[in-house]
Amino acid sequence: MRSTVVLALFFAPQVIATARVAAPTPLAWVSATKSPQAALAETLTDRQADLLARCGTADAALVRVAARVVERKALGLPFLDTESVAFAQRVEGEPHVWPRAWAVSGRALDHEATLRKLETWRVSFRDLGERRCGIASGIAPDGTEIVAAIALDALADLEPLPTSARTGQWLDVNARLLVPAASARVVVLGPGGEPRRVPTTLEGSRVRARFAPDRPGAFTVQIVADVATGPRPVLEARVFADAPPPTELPSLAAPGEDAGNTGADPATQLAAMVAALRETEGLGRVGREPGLDALAAAHARHMLDARAVGHDVGDGEPVRRLQTAGIPAREAGENVAHAATLKLAHRALWQSPSHRANLLRAEYTRAGFGAVTDPDGSVWVTELFAR
């Protein structure tokens, strides 16, 4: 599984006045996470309407995230990475995963050229589900025009789930799948410990579960569905139990990520990060297995060729691949990702409850790692664990 940026709704270029802004707008969490969130067509300028027509169905929460990208660009701040974009989505109550961010800037942008660039970006990725999008634009203090887009493919929608709760309060998780799924489960990651599954039912396209925060702090709620490409996260939300949500973007660094700062090949760097992560969490290292390495590398290449992240992209699910290779395993788990860098792939897998469960599973004793570089410089990653 894989688990790779806010002011009002759509912005006309003249309405973002950042000359008096010294820092990004503080995070203001919405009261509930839900989807979809309809955007008002009458708030669009003609240019924004053209851009959105090329991008996907408008979603108000994604518009607000795109507006944060514009604001940061106008302030000269670093572009948000994938995990920071996903965090901004949670602030806005937007539950989907695997967002893509795009931005273009310049003096007096040519509208037709901008449309062509957006179209090139849009067709560079395609997932299952329904394409959702947010577009925002603005003018920096130096007169630079900025246009940003956030796009993703929605595989499910979530009924309102409160952002704030009390410890011990029962919360209902209700979702509707937009694509066929063989099974679904809800995984909850609390402020400490390993992720845990909660009892979940799937009836037709409806997913239902209940859980109660068992301590004060931040909880991540994730819905995982077994879709055409295998099990993968489809929705995610944050719940704060008897604790205030952060008002600034927190550090999203994952344990062990600095261990990958070597000149070794990408797979070895990835293995070093996972080893350091497990050591930080008090777990034993997993031994690298050449046969598992070969399977992981082959699957990463298959994902690149298919331009899709999944456990089965035409080469079979992990257990079947192990059996075909003649590798005996009592249990197997796989993490897959596509990100701009290895470090960001490692972060994304750590932040995802279902992927973190594989990273922290003490019973896994052997592992294989594969990482291939896309022509665009991004990386496709596979981590294959077994015992």
PDB file of C-alpha atoms in Angstrom, residues 52-266:
ATOM      1  CA  LEU A  52     -10.810  23.747 -13.226  1.00  0.00           C
ATOM      2  CA  ALA A  53     -12.488  22.348 -16.333  1.00  0.00           C
ATOM      3  CA  ARG A  54      -9.093  20.861 -17.259  1.00  0.00           C
ATOM      4  CA  CYS A  55      -8.419  19.586 -13.737  1.00  0.00           C
ATOM      5  CA  GLY A  56     -11.496  17.881 -12.259  1.00  0.00           C
ATOM      6  CA  THR A  57     -14.581  18.324 -10.090  1.00  0.00           C
ATOM      7  CA  ALA A  58     -14.246  21.315  -7.776  1.00  0.00           C
ATOM      8  CA  ASP A  59     -13.896  20.628  -4.052  1.00  0.00           C
ATOM      9  CA  ALA A  60     -13.979  23.568  -1.633  1.00  0.00           C
ATOM     10  CA  ALA A  61     -11.529  21.990   0.825  1.00  0.00           C
ATOM     11  CA  LEU A  62      -8.990  21.360  -1.926  1.00  0.00           C
ATOM     12  CA  VAL A  63      -9.433  24.968  -3.034  1.00  0.00           C
ATOM     13  CA  ARG A  64      -8.443  26.134   0.441  1.00  0.00           C
ATOM     14  CA  VAL A  65      -5.396  23.872   0.389  1.00  0.00           C
ATOM     15  CA  ALA A  66      -4.408  25.234  -3.034  1.00  0.00           C
ATOM     16  CA  ALA A  67      -4.785  28.747  -1.617  1.00  0.00           C
ATOM     17  CA  ARG A  68      -2.248  27.886   1.102  1.00  0.00           C
ATOM     18  CA  VAL A  69       0.195  26.878  -1.638  1.00  0.00           C
ATOM     19  CA  VAL A  70      -0.350  30.249  -3.295  1.00  0.00           C
ATOM     20  CA  GLU A  71       0.113  32.083   0.000  1.00  0.00           C
ATOM     21  CA  ARG A  72       3.382  30.295   0.780  1.00  0.00           C
ATOM     22  CA  LYS A  73       4.684  30.932  -2.713  1.00  0.00           C
ATOM     23  CA  ALA A  74       3.804  34.627  -2.383  1.00  0.00           C
ATOM     24  CA  LEU A  75       5.703  34.750   0.923  1.00  0.00           C
ATOM     25  CA  GLY A  76       8.761  33.060  -0.574  1.00  0.00           C
ATOM     26  CA  LEU A  77       8.366  29.977   1.655  1.00  0.00           C
ATOM     27  CA  PRO A  78       9.314  26.430   0.565  1.00  0.00           C
ATOM     28  CA  PHE A  79       6.822  24.456  -1.494  1.00  0.00           C
ATOM     29  CA  LEU A  80       4.842  21.991   0.626  1.00  0.00           C
ATOM     30  CA  ASP A  81       5.873  18.361   0.194  1.00  0.00           C
ATOM     31  CA  THR A  82       3.274  15.614  -0.217  1.00  0.00           C
ATOM     32  CA  GLU A  83       2.884  14.864   3.487  1.00  0.00           C
ATOM     33  CA  SER A  84       2.526  18.562   4.311  1.00  0.00           C
ATOM     34  CA  VAL A  85      -0.155  18.878   1.630  1.00  0.00           C
ATOM     35  CA  ALA A  86      -1.948  15.880   3.159  1.00  0.00           C
ATOM     36  CA  PHE A  87      -1.719  17.500   6.608  1.00  0.00           C
ATOM     37  CA  ALA A  88      -3.206  20.708   5.177  1.00  0.00           C
ATOM     38  CA  GLN A  89      -6.055  18.580   3.807  1.00  0.00           C
ATOM     39  CA  ARG A  90      -6.795  17.243   7.287  1.00  0.00           C
ATOM     40  CA  VAL A  91      -6.899  20.810   8.641  1.00  0.00           C
ATOM     41  CA  GLU A  92      -9.550  21.595   6.034  1.00  0.00           C
ATOM     42  CA  GLY A  93     -11.530  18.425   6.765  1.00  0.00           C
ATOM     43  CA  GLU A  94     -10.593  16.779   3.448  1.00  0.00           C
ATOM     44  CA  PRO A  95     -10.110  12.997   3.930  1.00  0.00           C
ATOM     45  CA  HIS A  96      -8.650  11.705   0.670  1.00  0.00           C
ATOM     46  CA  VAL A  97      -5.116  10.384   0.225  1.00  0.00           C
ATOM     47  CA  TRP A  98      -2.325  10.669  -2.317  1.00  0.00           C
ATOM     48  CA  PRO A  99      -2.738  14.330  -3.289  1.00  0.00           C
ATOM     49  CA  ARG A 100      -0.732  15.930  -6.091  1.00  0.00           C
ATOM     50  CA  ALA A 101       0.250  19.590  -5.963  1.00  0.00           C
ATOM     51  CA  TRP A 102       1.123  21.825  -8.924  1.00  0.00           C
ATOM     52  CA  ALA A 103       2.018  25.494  -9.209  1.00  0.00           C
ATOM     53  CA  VAL A 104       3.178  27.921 -11.851  1.00  0.00           C
ATOM     54  CA  SER A 105       4.248  31.536 -11.439  1.00  0.00           C
ATOM     55  CA  GLY A 106       5.453  34.447 -13.519  1.00  0.00           C
ATOM     56  CA  ARG A 107       4.797  38.011 -14.565  1.00  0.00           C
ATOM     57  CA  ALA A 108       1.582  38.312 -16.585  1.00  0.00           C
ATOM     58  CA  LEU A 109       1.080  34.560 -17.078  1.00  0.00           C
ATOM     59  CA  ASP A 110      -0.199  33.585 -20.507  1.00  0.00           C
ATOM     60  CA  HIS A 111      -3.528  31.864 -19.863  1.00  0.00           C
ATOM     61  CA  GLU A 112      -3.345  29.426 -22.785  1.00  0.00           C
ATOM     62  CA  ALA A 113       0.191  28.410 -21.832  1.00  0.00           C
ATOM     63  CA  THR A 114      -0.941  27.856 -18.233  1.00  0.00           C
ATOM     64  CA  LEU A 115      -3.813  25.666 -19.453  1.00  0.00           C
ATOM     65  CA  ARG A 116      -1.399  23.554 -21.480  1.00  0.00           C
ATOM     66  CA  LYS A 117       0.962  23.125 -18.518  1.00  0.00           C
ATOM     67  CA  LEU A 118      -1.916  22.120 -16.260  1.00  0.00           C
ATOM     68  CA  GLU A 119      -3.128  19.603 -18.827  1.00  0.00           C
ATOM     69  CA  THR A 120       0.348  18.054 -19.110  1.00  0.00           C
ATOM     70  CA  TRP A 121       0.475  17.695 -15.318  1.00  0.00           C
ATOM     71  CA  ARG A 122      -3.073  16.356 -15.069  1.00  0.00           C
ATOM     72  CA  VAL A 123      -2.545  13.487 -17.488  1.00  0.00           C
ATOM     73  CA  SER A 124       0.753  12.510 -15.830  1.00  0.00           C
ATOM     74  CA  PHE A 125      -1.113  10.518 -13.165  1.00  0.00           C
ATOM     75  CA  ARG A 126      -4.263   8.468 -13.038  1.00  0.00           C
ATOM     76  CA  ASP A 127      -5.666   6.488 -10.142  1.00  0.00           C
ATOM     77  CA  LEU A 128      -8.957   4.726  -9.559  1.00  0.00           C
ATOM     78  CA  GLY A 129     -12.042   6.717  -8.622  1.00  0.00           C
ATOM     79  CA  GLU A 130     -13.235  10.254  -9.309  1.00  0.00           C
ATOM     80  CA  ARG A 131     -10.884  13.174  -9.973  1.00  0.00           C
ATOM     81  CA  ARG A 132     -11.331  16.042  -7.472  1.00  0.00           C
ATOM     82  CA  CYS A 133      -9.501  19.344  -7.726  1.00  0.00           C
ATOM     83  CA  GLY A 134      -8.928  22.747  -6.169  1.00  0.00           C
ATOM     84  CA  ILE A 135      -7.562  25.791  -7.995  1.00  0.00           C
ATOM     85  CA  ALA A 136      -6.342  29.056  -6.439  1.00  0.00           C
ATOM     86  CA  SER A 137      -4.440  32.063  -7.728  1.00  0.00           C
ATOM     87  CA  GLY A 138      -2.919  35.240  -6.371  1.00  0.00           C
ATOM     88  CA  ILE A 139      -0.429  38.058  -6.813  1.00  0.00           C
ATOM     89  CA  ALA A 140       2.800  38.262  -4.797  1.00  0.00           C
ATOM     90  CA  PRO A 141       4.024  41.630  -3.448  1.00  0.00           C
ATOM     91  CA  ASP A 142       6.528  41.881  -6.323  1.00  0.00           C
ATOM     92  CA  GLY A 143       3.735  41.481  -8.892  1.00  0.00           C
ATOM     93  CA  THR A 144       4.348  37.806  -9.672  1.00  0.00           C
ATOM     94  CA  GLU A 145       1.171  35.936 -10.583  1.00  0.00           C
ATOM     95  CA  ILE A 146       0.784  32.512  -8.970  1.00  0.00           C
ATOM     96  CA  VAL A 147      -1.584  29.683  -9.900  1.00  0.00           C
ATOM     97  CA  ALA A 148      -1.766  26.450  -7.866  1.00  0.00           C
ATOM     98  CA  ALA A 149      -3.749  23.236  -8.121  1.00  0.00           C
ATOM     99  CA  ILE A 150      -4.334  20.279  -5.805  1.00  0.00           C
ATOM    100  CA  ALA A 151      -5.733  17.149  -7.436  1.00  0.00           C
ATOM    101  CA  LEU A 152      -6.482  13.610  -6.343  1.00  0.00           C
ATOM    102  CA  ASP A 153      -8.626  10.654  -7.307  1.00  0.00           C
ATOM    103  CA  ALA A 154     -11.325   9.873  -4.749  1.00  0.00           C
ATOM    104  CA  LEU A 155     -12.073   6.198  -4.123  1.00  0.00           C
ATOM    105  CA  ALA A 156     -14.562   6.842  -1.314  1.00  0.00           C
ATOM    106  CA  ASP A 157     -16.410   9.615   0.517  1.00  0.00           C
ATOM    107  CA  LEU A 158     -16.733  10.169   4.264  1.00  0.00           C
ATOM    108  CA  GLU A 159     -19.735  11.268   6.285  1.00  0.00           C
ATOM    109  CA  PRO A 160     -18.931  13.968   8.888  1.00  0.00           C
ATOM    110  CA  LEU A 161     -16.467  12.817  11.564  1.00  0.00           C
ATOM    111  CA  PRO A 162     -15.779  15.321  14.374  1.00  0.00           C
ATOM    112  CA  THR A 163     -12.320  16.839  14.560  1.00  0.00           C
ATOM    113  CA  SER A 164     -12.545  17.268  18.348  1.00  0.00           C
ATOM    114  CA  ALA A 165     -13.828  14.668  20.819  1.00  0.00           C
ATOM    115  CA  ARG A 166     -13.670  13.597  24.440  1.00  0.00           C
ATOM    116  CA  THR A 167     -11.635  10.685  25.711  1.00  0.00           C
ATOM    117  CA  GLY A 168     -13.938   7.680  25.777  1.00  0.00           C
ATOM    118  CA  GLN A 169     -16.493   9.225  23.405  1.00  0.00           C
ATOM    119  CA  TRP A 170     -17.822   6.797  20.800  1.00  0.00           C
ATOM    120  CA  LEU A 171     -17.379   8.054  17.256  1.00  0.00           C
ATOM    121  CA  ASP A 172     -19.074   6.620  14.171  1.00  0.00           C
ATOM    122  CA  VAL A 173     -17.043   6.184  11.003  1.00  0.00           C
ATOM    123  CA  ASN A 174     -19.342   5.998   7.970  1.00  0.00           C
ATOM    124  CA  ALA A 175     -18.072   5.977   4.390  1.00  0.00           C
ATOM    125  CA  ARG A 176     -19.280   5.174   0.892  1.00  0.00           C
ATOM    126  CA  LEU A 177     -16.931   3.464  -1.547  1.00  0.00           C
ATOM    127  CA  LEU A 178     -16.869   4.843  -5.083  1.00  0.00           C
ATOM    128  CA  VAL A 179     -15.062   1.809  -6.552  1.00  0.00           C
ATOM    129  CA  PRO A 180     -15.628  -1.945  -6.073  1.00  0.00           C
ATOM    130  CA  ALA A 181     -13.899  -3.433  -3.024  1.00  0.00           C
ATOM    131  CA  ALA A 182     -13.635  -6.987  -1.730  1.00  0.00           C
ATOM    132  CA  SER A 183     -13.163  -5.892   1.882  1.00  0.00           C
ATOM    133  CA  ALA A 184     -12.566  -2.850   4.063  1.00  0.00           C
ATOM    134  CA  ARG A 185     -11.228  -2.122   7.522  1.00  0.00           C
ATOM    135  CA  VAL A 186     -10.712   0.873   9.790  1.00  0.00           C
ATOM    136  CA  VAL A 187      -7.299   1.353  11.399  1.00  0.00           C
ATOM    137  CA  VAL A 188      -6.742   3.843  14.242  1.00  0.00           C
ATOM    138  CA  LEU A 189      -3.350   5.224  15.263  1.00  0.00           C
ATOM    139  CA  GLY A 190      -3.293   6.963  18.642  1.00  0.00           C
ATOM    140  CA  PRO A 191      -0.728   9.290  20.229  1.00  0.00           C
ATOM    141  CA  GLY A 192       1.372   6.283  21.227  1.00  0.00           C
ATOM    142  CA  GLY A 193       1.705   2.581  20.494  1.00  0.00           C
ATOM    143  CA  GLU A 194       1.002   0.600  17.352  1.00  0.00           C
ATOM    144  CA  PRO A 195      -1.968   1.085  14.999  1.00  0.00           C
ATOM    145  CA  ARG A 196      -5.005  -1.038  15.827  1.00  0.00           C
ATOM    146  CA  ARG A 197      -7.888  -2.341  13.785  1.00  0.00           C
ATOM    147  CA  VAL A 198     -11.434  -1.695  14.960  1.00  0.00           C
ATOM    148  CA  PRO A 199     -14.476  -3.855  14.106  1.00  0.00           C
ATOM    149  CA  THR A 200     -15.659  -2.840  10.640  1.00  0.00           C
ATOM    150  CA  THR A 201     -18.557  -3.854   8.391  1.00  0.00           C
ATOM    151  CA  LEU A 202     -18.829  -3.564   4.611  1.00  0.00           C
ATOM    152  CA  GLU A 203     -22.342  -3.826   3.204  1.00  0.00           C
ATOM    153  CA  GLY A 204     -22.480  -3.107  -0.497  1.00  0.00           C
ATOM    154  CA  SER A 205     -20.554   0.145  -0.828  1.00  0.00           C
ATOM    155  CA  ARG A 206     -21.093   1.229   2.796  1.00  0.00           C
ATOM    156  CA  VAL A 207     -18.272   1.007   5.351  1.00  0.00           C
ATOM    157  CA  ARG A 208     -19.175   1.396   9.047  1.00  0.00           C
ATOM    158  CA  ALA A 209     -17.128   1.264  12.242  1.00  0.00           C
ATOM    159  CA  ARG A 210     -17.053   2.733  15.759  1.00  0.00           C
ATOM    160  CA  PHE A 211     -14.177   3.619  18.018  1.00  0.00           C
ATOM    161  CA  ALA A 212     -13.512   5.663  21.134  1.00  0.00           C
ATOM    162  CA  PRO A 213     -10.258   7.553  21.827  1.00  0.00           C
ATOM    163  CA  ASP A 214      -8.715   5.799  24.829  1.00  0.00           C
ATOM    164  CA  ARG A 215      -6.464   8.676  25.959  1.00  0.00           C
ATOM    165  CA  PRO A 216      -5.955  12.385  25.332  1.00  0.00           C
ATOM    166  CA  GLY A 217      -4.101  13.335  22.165  1.00  0.00           C
ATOM    167  CA  ALA A 218      -4.203  13.132  18.380  1.00  0.00           C
ATOM    168  CA  PHE A 219      -5.686  10.120  16.584  1.00  0.00           C
ATOM    169  CA  THR A 220      -5.430   9.240  12.901  1.00  0.00           C
ATOM    170  CA  VAL A 221      -8.380   7.278  11.511  1.00  0.00           C
ATOM    171  CA  GLN A 222      -7.765   5.459   8.238  1.00  0.00           C
ATOM    172  CA  ILE A 223     -10.068   3.394   6.029  1.00  0.00           C
ATOM    173  CA  VAL A 224      -8.288   0.698   4.019  1.00  0.00           C
ATOM    174  CA  ALA A 225     -10.114  -1.044   1.167  1.00  0.00           C
ATOM    175  CA  ASP A 226      -9.122  -4.045  -0.940  1.00  0.00           C
ATOM    176  CA  VAL A 227      -9.590  -2.610  -4.448  1.00  0.00           C
ATOM    177  CA  ALA A 228      -8.471  -3.661  -7.933  1.00  0.00           C
ATOM    178  CA  THR A 229      -4.786  -3.031  -7.169  1.00  0.00           C
ATOM    179  CA  GLY A 230      -4.907  -4.626  -3.713  1.00  0.00           C
ATOM    180  CA  PRO A 231      -5.454  -3.212  -0.199  1.00  0.00           C
ATOM    181  CA  ARG A 232      -4.772   0.529   0.092  1.00  0.00           C
ATOM    182  CA  PRO A 233      -5.830   3.552   2.161  1.00  0.00           C
ATOM    183  CA  VAL A 234      -8.809   5.380   0.686  1.00  0.00           C
ATOM    184  CA  LEU A 235      -9.754   7.865   3.425  1.00  0.00           C
ATOM    185  CA  GLU A 236      -8.054   9.442   6.451  1.00  0.00           C
ATOM    186  CA  ALA A 237      -9.077  11.855   9.209  1.00  0.00           C
ATOM    187  CA  ARG A 238      -7.617  13.401  12.373  1.00  0.00           C
ATOM    188  CA  VAL A 239      -9.434  13.455  15.714  1.00  0.00           C
ATOM    189  CA  PHE A 240      -8.121  15.353  18.760  1.00  0.00           C
ATOM    190  CA  ALA A 241      -9.314  13.941  22.078  1.00  0.00           C
ATOM    191  CA  ASP A 242      -9.235  16.446  24.939  1.00  0.00           C
ATOM    192  CA  ALA A 243      -6.312  18.158  23.191  1.00  0.00           C
ATOM    193  CA  PRO A 244      -6.046  21.269  21.024  1.00  0.00           C
ATOM    194  CA  PRO A 245      -5.053  20.764  17.385  1.00  0.00           C
ATOM    195  CA  PRO A 246      -1.813  22.421  16.219  1.00  0.00           C
ATOM    196  CA  THR A 247      -2.001  25.946  14.821  1.00  0.00           C
ATOM    197  CA  GLU A 248       1.252  25.604  12.862  1.00  0.00           C
ATOM    198  CA  LEU A 249       2.500  22.955  10.478  1.00  0.00           C
ATOM    199  CA  PRO A 250       4.302  20.380  12.675  1.00  0.00           C
ATOM    200  CA  SER A 251       7.456  18.502  11.814  1.00  0.00           C
ATOM    201  CA  LEU A 252       6.466  15.398   9.866  1.00  0.00           C
ATOM    202  CA  ALA A 253       9.924  13.801   9.985  1.00  0.00           C
ATOM    203  CA  ALA A 254       9.908  10.037  10.427  1.00  0.00           C
ATOM    204  CA  PRO A 255      12.220   8.093  12.731  1.00  0.00           C
ATOM    205  CA  GLY A 256      15.307   6.862  10.918  1.00  0.00           C
ATOM    206  CA  GLU A 257      15.089   9.117   7.873  1.00  0.00           C
ATOM    207  CA  ASP A 258      18.555  10.612   8.445  1.00  0.00           C
ATOM    208  CA  ALA A 259      20.089   7.125   8.158  1.00  0.00           C
ATOM    209  CA  GLY A 260      19.444   7.317   4.424  1.00  0.00           C
ATOM    210  CA  ASN A 261      21.866  10.218   3.933  1.00  0.00           C
ATOM    211  CA  THR A 262      24.520   8.031   2.349  1.00  0.00           C
ATOM    212  CA  GLY A 263      25.947   7.531  -1.090  1.00  0.00           C
ATOM    213  CA  ALA A 264      24.607   3.984  -1.257  1.00  0.00           C
ATOM    214  CA  ASP A 265      22.131   2.797  -3.882  1.00  0.00           C
ATOM    215  CA  PRO A 266      18.468   3.791  -3.226  1.00  0.00           C
TER     216      PRO A 266
END
